[in-house]
């Protein structure tokens, strides 16, 4: 199992699961019995029987803070053929977004998921837009069939950590 899932990770990137700050993770419009950990947590997200499901309508808004600054390279979102996510928008370092203001901000990047993506094929993001990510908001706007319920089986984020702080860069700002 792990060998197969490891092969999905793009070369040179790591699964950012270990860098998620779980205490701050939120998901708006999730079903109480089919919540975000089913798709995001290790072990749960590998279980095809467990899904994150939307509640009142098809949209989901997921907020993921990290415990250190990361660079986001790509993502994989698995889901069923019909109710799996279709339009997915990513926002870097946008706090406290909600359904009423999510369309007020241009996304850092967005993607239309294909059948291959829903089976786990990673989508590479505009890497330059995700160089200093402290938090990520994922807006799942709709699903493949236009039904009321969106189902997400797995969310995986791939990238790297930003280990060094550029003190010279910070110093310049203070001088002005």
Coordinates of N, CA and C in Angstrom, one line a residue:
X1 N 0.8 -1.2 0.0 CA 0.0 0.0 0.0 C 0.9 1.3 0.0
X2 N 1.8 1.3 0.9 CA 2.6 2.6 1.0 C 3.5 2.8 -0.2
X3 N 4.0 1.7 -0.8 CA 4.9 1.8 -1.9 C 4.1 2.5 -3.1
X4 N 2.8 2.0 -3.2 CA 2.0 2.6 -4.3 C 1.7 4.0 -4.0
X5 N 1.3 4.4 -2.8 CA 1.0 5.8 -2.5 C 2.2 6.7 -2.6
X6 N 3.4 6.1 -2.2 CA 4.6 6.9 -2.3 C 5.0 7.3 -3.8
X7 N 4.6 6.4 -4.7 CA 4.9 6.6 -6.1 C 4.1 7.8 -6.6
X8 N 3.0 8.2 -5.9 CA 2.1 9.3 -6.4 C 2.8 10.6 -6.0
X9 N 3.7 10.6 -5.1 CA 4.3 11.9 -4.6 C 5.3 12.4 -5.7
X10 N 5.1 13.6 -6.2 CA 6.0 14.2 -7.2 C 7.4 14.2 -6.7
X11 N 8.4 13.9 -7.6 CA 9.8 13.8 -7.3 C 10.3 15.1 -6.6
X12 N 11.0 14.8 -5.5 CA 11.6 15.9 -4.8 C 10.7 16.6 -3.8
X13 N 9.4 16.2 -3.7 CA 8.5 16.8 -2.8 C 8.2 15.8 -1.6
X14 N 7.6 16.3 -0.5 CA 7.2 15.5 0.6 C 5.7 15.7 0.8
X15 N 5.1 14.7 1.4 CA 3.7 14.8 1.9 C 3.7 15.7 3.1
X16 N 3.0 16.8 3.0 CA 3.0 17.8 4.0 C 2.1 17.5 5.3
X17 N 1.6 16.3 5.3 CA 0.7 15.9 6.4 C 1.3 16.2 7.8
X18 N 2.6 16.0 8.0 CA 3.3 16.1 9.3 C 3.4 17.6 9.7
X19 N 3.2 18.5 8.8 CA 3.3 19.9 9.1 C 2.0 20.7 9.3
X20 N 0.9 19.9 9.3 CA -0.4 20.5 9.5 C -0.6 20.8 11.0
X21 N -1.1 22.0 11.3 CA -1.4 22.4 12.6 C -2.9 22.0 12.9
X22 N -3.1 20.8 13.4 CA -4.4 20.2 13.5 C -5.3 21.0 14.4
X23 N -4.8 21.7 15.4 CA -5.7 22.4 16.3 C -6.4 23.6 15.5
X24 N -5.9 24.0 14.4 CA -6.5 25.1 13.7 C -7.3 24.8 12.4
X25 N -7.3 23.5 12.1 CA -7.9 23.0 10.9 C -9.5 23.2 11.0
X26 N -10.1 23.7 9.9 CA -11.5 23.9 9.9 C -12.1 23.5 8.6
X27 N -13.4 23.1 8.6 CA -14.1 22.8 7.3 C -15.5 23.3 7.5
X28 N -15.9 24.2 6.6 CA -17.3 24.7 6.6 C -18.2 23.9 5.7
X29 N -19.4 23.6 6.2 CA -20.4 22.9 5.5 C -20.0 21.4 5.4
X30 N -19.3 20.8 6.4 CA -19.1 19.4 6.4 C -20.2 18.7 7.1
X31 N -20.5 17.5 6.7 CA -21.4 16.6 7.4 C -20.8 16.2 8.7
X32 N -21.6 16.3 9.8 CA -21.1 16.0 11.1 C -20.6 14.5 11.2
X33 N -21.2 13.6 10.4 CA -20.8 12.2 10.5 C -19.8 11.9 9.4
X34 N -19.5 12.8 8.5 CA -18.5 12.5 7.5 C -17.7 13.8 7.4
X35 N -16.7 13.9 8.3 CA -16.0 15.2 8.5 C -14.6 15.1 7.9
X36 N -13.9 16.3 7.9 CA -12.7 16.5 7.3 C -11.6 15.4 7.7
X37 N -11.4 15.0 8.9 CA -10.4 14.1 9.2 C -10.4 12.8 8.4
X38 N -11.6 12.4 7.9 CA -11.8 11.2 7.1 C -10.9 11.4 5.8
X39 N -10.8 12.6 5.3 CA -10.1 12.8 4.0 C -8.6 13.3 4.3
X40 N -8.3 13.8 5.4 CA -7.0 14.5 5.6 C -6.1 13.7 6.5
X41 N -6.6 13.0 7.5 CA -5.7 12.3 8.5 C -5.2 11.0 8.0
X42 N -3.9 10.7 8.4 CA -3.2 9.5 8.0 C -4.1 8.3 8.5
X43 N -4.1 7.3 7.6 CA -4.9 6.1 8.0 C -6.4 6.2 7.5
X44 N -7.0 7.3 8.0 CA -8.4 7.6 7.6 C -8.5 7.8 6.0
X45 N -7.6 8.6 5.5 CA -7.6 9.0 4.1 C -7.3 7.9 3.2
X46 N -6.6 6.8 3.8 CA -6.3 5.6 3.0 C -7.5 4.7 2.9
X47 N -8.5 4.9 3.8 CA -9.6 4.0 3.8 C -10.7 4.5 2.8
X48 N -10.9 3.7 1.8 CA -11.9 4.1 0.7 C -13.3 4.3 1.3
X49 N -13.6 3.6 2.4 CA -14.9 3.7 2.9 C -15.2 4.9 3.7
X50 N -14.2 5.7 4.0 CA -14.4 7.0 4.8 C -14.3 8.2 3.8
X51 N -15.3 9.1 3.9 CA -15.3 10.3 3.1 C -15.6 11.5 3.9
X52 N -15.1 12.6 3.4 CA -15.6 13.9 3.8 C -16.8 14.2 2.9
X53 N -17.9 14.6 3.5 CA -19.1 14.9 2.7 C -19.6 16.3 3.0
X54 N -20.1 17.0 2.0 CA -20.7 18.3 2.2 C -22.1 18.1 2.8
X55 N -22.6 19.2 3.4 CA -23.9 19.0 4.2 C -25.1 19.7 3.5
X56 N -25.1 21.0 3.6 CA -26.3 21.8 3.1 C -26.4 21.9 1.6
X57 N -25.2 22.0 0.9 CA -25.1 22.0 -0.5 C -23.8 21.4 -0.9
X58 N -23.4 21.6 -2.2 CA -22.2 20.8 -2.7 C -20.9 21.5 -2.3
X59 N -20.9 22.7 -1.7 CA -19.6 23.4 -1.5 C -19.0 23.0 -0.2
X60 N -17.6 23.1 -0.2 CA -16.8 22.9 1.0 C -15.7 23.9 1.1
X61 N -15.5 24.4 2.3 CA -14.4 25.4 2.4 C -13.5 24.9 3.6
X62 N -12.3 24.6 3.2 CA -11.4 23.9 4.1 C -10.2 24.9 4.4
X63 N -9.9 25.0 5.7 CA -8.8 25.9 6.1 C -7.8 25.0 6.8
X64 N -6.5 25.1 6.3 CA -5.4 24.2 6.8 C -4.2 25.1 7.2
X65 N -4.0 25.4 8.5 CA -2.8 26.1 8.9 C -1.6 25.1 9.1
X66 N -0.4 25.6 8.9 CA 0.7 24.7 9.0 C 1.6 25.2 10.2
X67 N 2.3 24.3 10.8 CA 3.1 24.6 12.0 C 4.4 25.2 11.6
X68 N 4.7 25.3 10.4 CA 5.9 26.0 9.9 C 5.6 26.4 8.4
X69 N 6.4 27.3 7.9 CA 6.2 27.9 6.6 C 6.5 26.8 5.6
X70 N 5.6 26.6 4.6 CA 5.9 25.6 3.6 C 5.8 26.2 2.2
X71 N 6.3 25.4 1.2 CA 6.2 25.7 -0.2 C 5.3 24.6 -0.7
X72 N 4.2 25.0 -1.3 CA 3.2 24.0 -1.8 C 3.5 23.8 -3.3
X73 N 3.7 22.6 -3.7 CA 4.1 22.2 -5.1 C 2.8 21.7 -5.8
X74 N 2.1 20.8 -5.2 CA 1.0 20.1 -5.9 C 0.1 19.5 -4.8
X75 N -1.0 19.0 -5.3 CA -2.0 18.3 -4.4 C -2.6 17.2 -5.1
X76 N -3.2 16.3 -4.3 CA -4.1 15.2 -4.9 C -5.3 15.2 -4.1
X77 N -6.5 15.2 -4.8 CA -7.8 15.0 -4.1 C -8.5 13.9 -4.8
X78 N -8.7 12.8 -4.0 CA -9.4 11.7 -4.5 C -10.9 11.8 -4.1
X79 N -11.7 11.2 -5.0 CA -13.2 11.2 -4.7 C -13.9 10.3 -5.8
X80 N -15.2 10.1 -5.5 CA -15.9 9.2 -6.4 C -16.2 9.9 -7.7
X81 N -16.4 9.1 -8.8 CA -16.6 9.6 -10.1 C -17.7 10.7 -10.3
X82 N -18.8 10.5 -9.6 CA -20.0 11.4 -9.7 C -19.9 12.5 -8.7
X83 N -19.7 12.2 -7.4 CA -19.8 13.3 -6.4 C -18.4 13.9 -6.0
X84 N -17.4 13.4 -6.7 CA -16.0 13.9 -6.5 C -15.9 15.4 -6.8
X85 N -15.1 16.1 -6.2 CA -14.9 17.6 -6.5 C -14.5 17.8 -7.9
X86 N -15.0 19.0 -8.5 CA -14.6 19.4 -9.8 C -13.8 20.6 -9.8
X87 N -14.4 21.8 -9.5 CA -13.7 23.0 -9.4 C -13.1 23.2 -8.0
X88 N -11.8 23.4 -7.9 CA -11.1 23.5 -6.6 C -10.3 24.8 -6.7
X89 N -10.4 25.7 -5.7 CA -9.7 26.9 -5.7 C -8.8 27.0 -4.4
X90 N -7.6 27.4 -4.6 CA -6.6 27.5 -3.5 C -6.2 28.9 -3.2
X91 N -6.3 29.2 -1.9 CA -5.9 30.6 -1.4 C -4.8 30.4 -0.4
X92 N -3.7 31.1 -0.7 CA -2.5 31.1 0.2 C -2.6 32.2 1.3
X93 N -2.4 31.9 2.6 CA -2.4 32.8 3.7 C -3.6 33.8 3.7
X94 N -4.8 33.2 3.5 CA -6.0 34.0 3.6 C -6.7 33.5 4.9
X95 N -6.8 34.3 5.9 CA -7.4 33.8 7.2 C -8.9 34.1 7.1
X96 N -9.7 33.3 7.8 CA -11.1 33.5 8.1 C -11.9 33.8 6.9
X97 N -11.8 33.0 5.9 CA -12.6 33.1 4.7 C -13.9 32.4 5.0
X98 N -15.0 32.8 4.4 CA -16.3 32.1 4.5 C -17.0 32.1 3.2
X99 N -18.1 31.4 3.1 CA -18.8 31.3 1.8 C -19.2 32.7 1.3
X100 N -19.5 33.6 2.2 CA -20.0 34.9 1.7 C -18.9 35.8 1.1
X101 N -17.6 35.5 1.5 CA -16.5 36.4 0.9 C -15.5 35.6 0.0
X102 N -15.7 34.3 -0.2 CA -14.7 33.5 -0.9 C -14.6 34.0 -2.4
X103 N -15.7 34.5 -2.9 CA -15.6 35.0 -4.3 C -15.1 36.4 -4.4
X104 N -14.8 37.1 -3.3 CA -14.3 38.5 -3.3 C -12.8 38.5 -3.6
X105 N -12.1 37.3 -3.4 CA -10.6 37.3 -3.5 C -10.3 36.4 -4.7
X106 N -9.3 36.9 -5.5 CA -8.9 36.0 -6.6 C -8.1 34.8 -6.0
X107 N -8.3 33.6 -6.4 CA -7.6 32.5 -5.8 C -6.1 32.5 -6.3
X108 N -5.2 32.0 -5.4 CA -3.8 31.9 -5.8 C -3.7 30.9 -7.0
X109 N -4.5 30.0 -7.1 CA -4.6 29.1 -8.2 C -5.9 28.3 -8.1
X110 N -6.3 27.7 -9.3 CA -7.5 26.9 -9.3 C -7.3 25.7 -10.2
X111 N -8.1 24.7 -10.1 CA -8.0 23.5 -11.0 C -9.3 22.9 -11.2
X112 N -9.5 22.3 -12.4 CA -10.7 21.5 -12.7 C -10.2 20.0 -12.6
X113 N -10.7 19.3 -11.7 CA -10.3 17.9 -11.5 C -10.8 17.0 -12.6
X114 N -10.0 16.1 -13.1 CA -10.4 15.1 -14.1 C -10.6 13.8 -13.4
X115 N -11.0 12.8 -14.2 CA -11.2 11.5 -13.7 C -9.9 10.9 -13.1
X116 N -8.8 11.2 -13.8 CA -7.5 10.7 -13.4 C -7.1 11.3 -12.0
X117 N -7.4 12.7 -11.9 CA -7.1 13.3 -10.7 C -7.9 12.7 -9.5
X118 N -9.2 12.4 -9.7 CA -10.0 11.8 -8.7 C -9.5 10.4 -8.3
X119 N -8.7 9.8 -9.1 CA -8.1 8.5 -8.7 C -6.8 8.7 -8.0
X120 N -6.4 10.0 -7.9 CA -5.1 10.2 -7.1 C -4.0 10.9 -7.9
X121 N -4.2 11.1 -9.2 CA -3.1 11.8 -9.9 C -2.9 13.2 -9.5
X122 N -1.7 13.6 -9.0 CA -1.5 14.9 -8.5 C -1.7 16.0 -9.5
X123 N -2.1 17.2 -9.0 CA -2.2 18.4 -9.9 C -1.1 19.4 -9.4
X124 N -0.3 19.8 -10.3 CA 0.8 20.7 -10.0 C 0.3 22.2 -10.0
X125 N 0.5 22.9 -8.9 CA 0.0 24.3 -8.8 C 1.1 25.3 -9.4
X126 N 0.6 26.5 -9.5 CA 1.6 27.6 -9.9 C 2.5 27.8 -8.7
X127 N 3.6 27.1 -8.7 CA 4.6 27.0 -7.6 C 5.0 28.4 -7.1
X128 N 5.1 29.4 -8.0 CA 5.6 30.7 -7.5 C 4.6 31.4 -6.6
X129 N 3.3 31.0 -6.7 CA 2.3 31.6 -5.8 C 2.2 31.0 -4.4
X130 N 3.0 29.9 -4.2 CA 2.9 29.1 -2.9 C 4.3 28.9 -2.3
X131 N 5.0 30.0 -2.3 CA 6.4 29.9 -1.7 C 6.5 30.1 -0.2
X132 N 5.6 30.9 0.3 CA 5.7 31.2 1.8 C 4.3 31.0 2.4
X133 N 3.9 29.7 2.5 CA 2.6 29.4 2.9 C 2.5 29.1 4.4
X134 N 1.7 29.9 5.1 CA 1.5 29.6 6.5 C 0.2 28.9 6.7
X135 N -0.8 29.2 5.8 CA -2.1 28.5 5.8 C -2.6 28.4 4.4
X136 N -3.5 27.5 4.2 CA -4.0 27.2 2.9 C -5.5 27.1 3.1
X137 N -6.3 27.8 2.2 CA -7.7 27.6 2.2 C -8.1 26.9 0.9
X138 N -8.8 25.9 0.9 CA -9.2 25.1 -0.2 C -10.8 25.3 -0.4
X139 N -11.2 25.8 -1.5 CA -12.6 26.0 -1.8 C -13.0 25.0 -2.8
X140 N -13.8 24.0 -2.4 CA -14.4 23.1 -3.4 C -15.7 23.7 -3.8
X141 N -15.8 24.2 -5.1 CA -16.9 24.9 -5.5 C -18.0 24.1 -6.0
X142 N -17.7 23.0 -6.7 CA -18.8 22.1 -7.2 C -18.2 20.7 -7.4
X143 N -19.1 19.8 -7.8 CA -18.6 18.4 -8.1 C -18.9 18.0 -9.5
X144 N -18.5 16.8 -9.8 CA -18.5 16.3 -11.2 C -19.9 16.2 -11.8
X145 N -20.9 15.8 -11.0 CA -22.2 15.6 -11.6 C -23.2 16.7 -11.3
X146 N -22.8 17.7 -10.5 CA -23.7 18.8 -10.1 C -24.7 18.4 -9.1
X147 N -24.4 17.3 -8.3 CA -25.3 16.9 -7.3 C -25.2 17.7 -6.0
X148 N -26.1 17.5 -5.1 CA -26.1 18.3 -3.8 C -24.9 18.0 -2.9
X149 N -24.5 16.7 -2.9 CA -23.5 16.3 -2.0 C -22.1 16.1 -2.7
X150 N -21.1 16.7 -2.2 CA -19.7 16.5 -2.7 C -19.0 15.5 -1.7
X151 N -18.3 14.5 -2.3 CA -17.6 13.5 -1.4 C -16.1 13.6 -1.8
X152 N -15.3 13.7 -0.7 CA -13.9 13.7 -0.9 C -13.3 12.5 -0.1
X153 N -12.6 11.7 -0.8 CA -12.0 10.5 -0.1 C -10.6 10.8 0.5
X154 N -9.9 11.6 -0.2 CA -8.5 11.9 0.3 C -8.0 13.3 -0.2
X155 N -7.4 14.0 0.7 CA -6.7 15.2 0.3 C -5.2 15.1 0.7
X156 N -4.3 15.2 -0.2 CA -2.9 15.1 0.1 C -2.2 16.4 -0.5
X157 N -1.4 17.0 0.3 CA -0.6 18.2 -0.1 C 0.8 17.9 -0.2
X158 N 1.5 18.2 -1.3 CA 2.9 17.9 -1.6 C 3.7 19.2 -1.7
X159 N 4.9 19.2 -1.1 CA 5.7 20.4 -1.2 C 6.9 20.2 -0.4
X160 N 7.4 21.3 0.2 CA 8.6 21.2 1.1 C 8.5 22.3 2.1
X161 N 9.3 22.2 3.1 CA 9.3 23.2 4.2 C 10.3 24.3 3.8
X162 N 10.1 25.5 4.3 CA 11.0 26.6 4.2 C 11.8 26.7 5.5
X163 N 13.0 26.2 5.4 CA 13.7 26.0 6.7 C 14.4 27.3 7.2
X164 N 14.8 28.1 6.3 CA 15.6 29.2 6.7 C 14.9 30.5 6.5
X165 N 15.0 31.4 7.5 CA 14.5 32.8 7.3 C 15.6 33.7 6.8
X166 N 15.3 34.4 5.8 CA 16.2 35.3 5.2 C 16.3 36.6 6.0
X167 N 17.3 36.6 6.9 CA 17.5 37.8 7.8 C 17.8 39.0 7.0
X168 N 18.6 38.9 6.0 CA 19.0 40.1 5.2 C 17.7 40.7 4.6
X169 N 16.8 39.9 4.1 CA 15.6 40.4 3.5 C 14.8 41.2 4.5
X170 N 14.7 40.6 5.8 CA 14.0 41.3 6.8 C 14.6 42.6 7.2
X171 N 15.9 42.6 7.3 CA 16.7 43.8 7.7 C 16.4 45.0 6.7
X172 N 16.4 44.7 5.5 CA 16.1 45.7 4.5 C 14.8 46.5 4.7
X173 N 13.8 45.7 5.1 CA 12.5 46.3 5.3 C 12.5 47.2 6.5
X174 N 13.3 46.9 7.6 CA 13.4 47.7 8.7 C 14.1 49.0 8.5
X175 N 15.0 49.0 7.5 CA 15.8 50.2 7.2 C 15.0 51.3 6.6
X176 N 13.9 51.0 5.9 CA 13.1 52.0 5.2 C 12.2 52.8 6.1

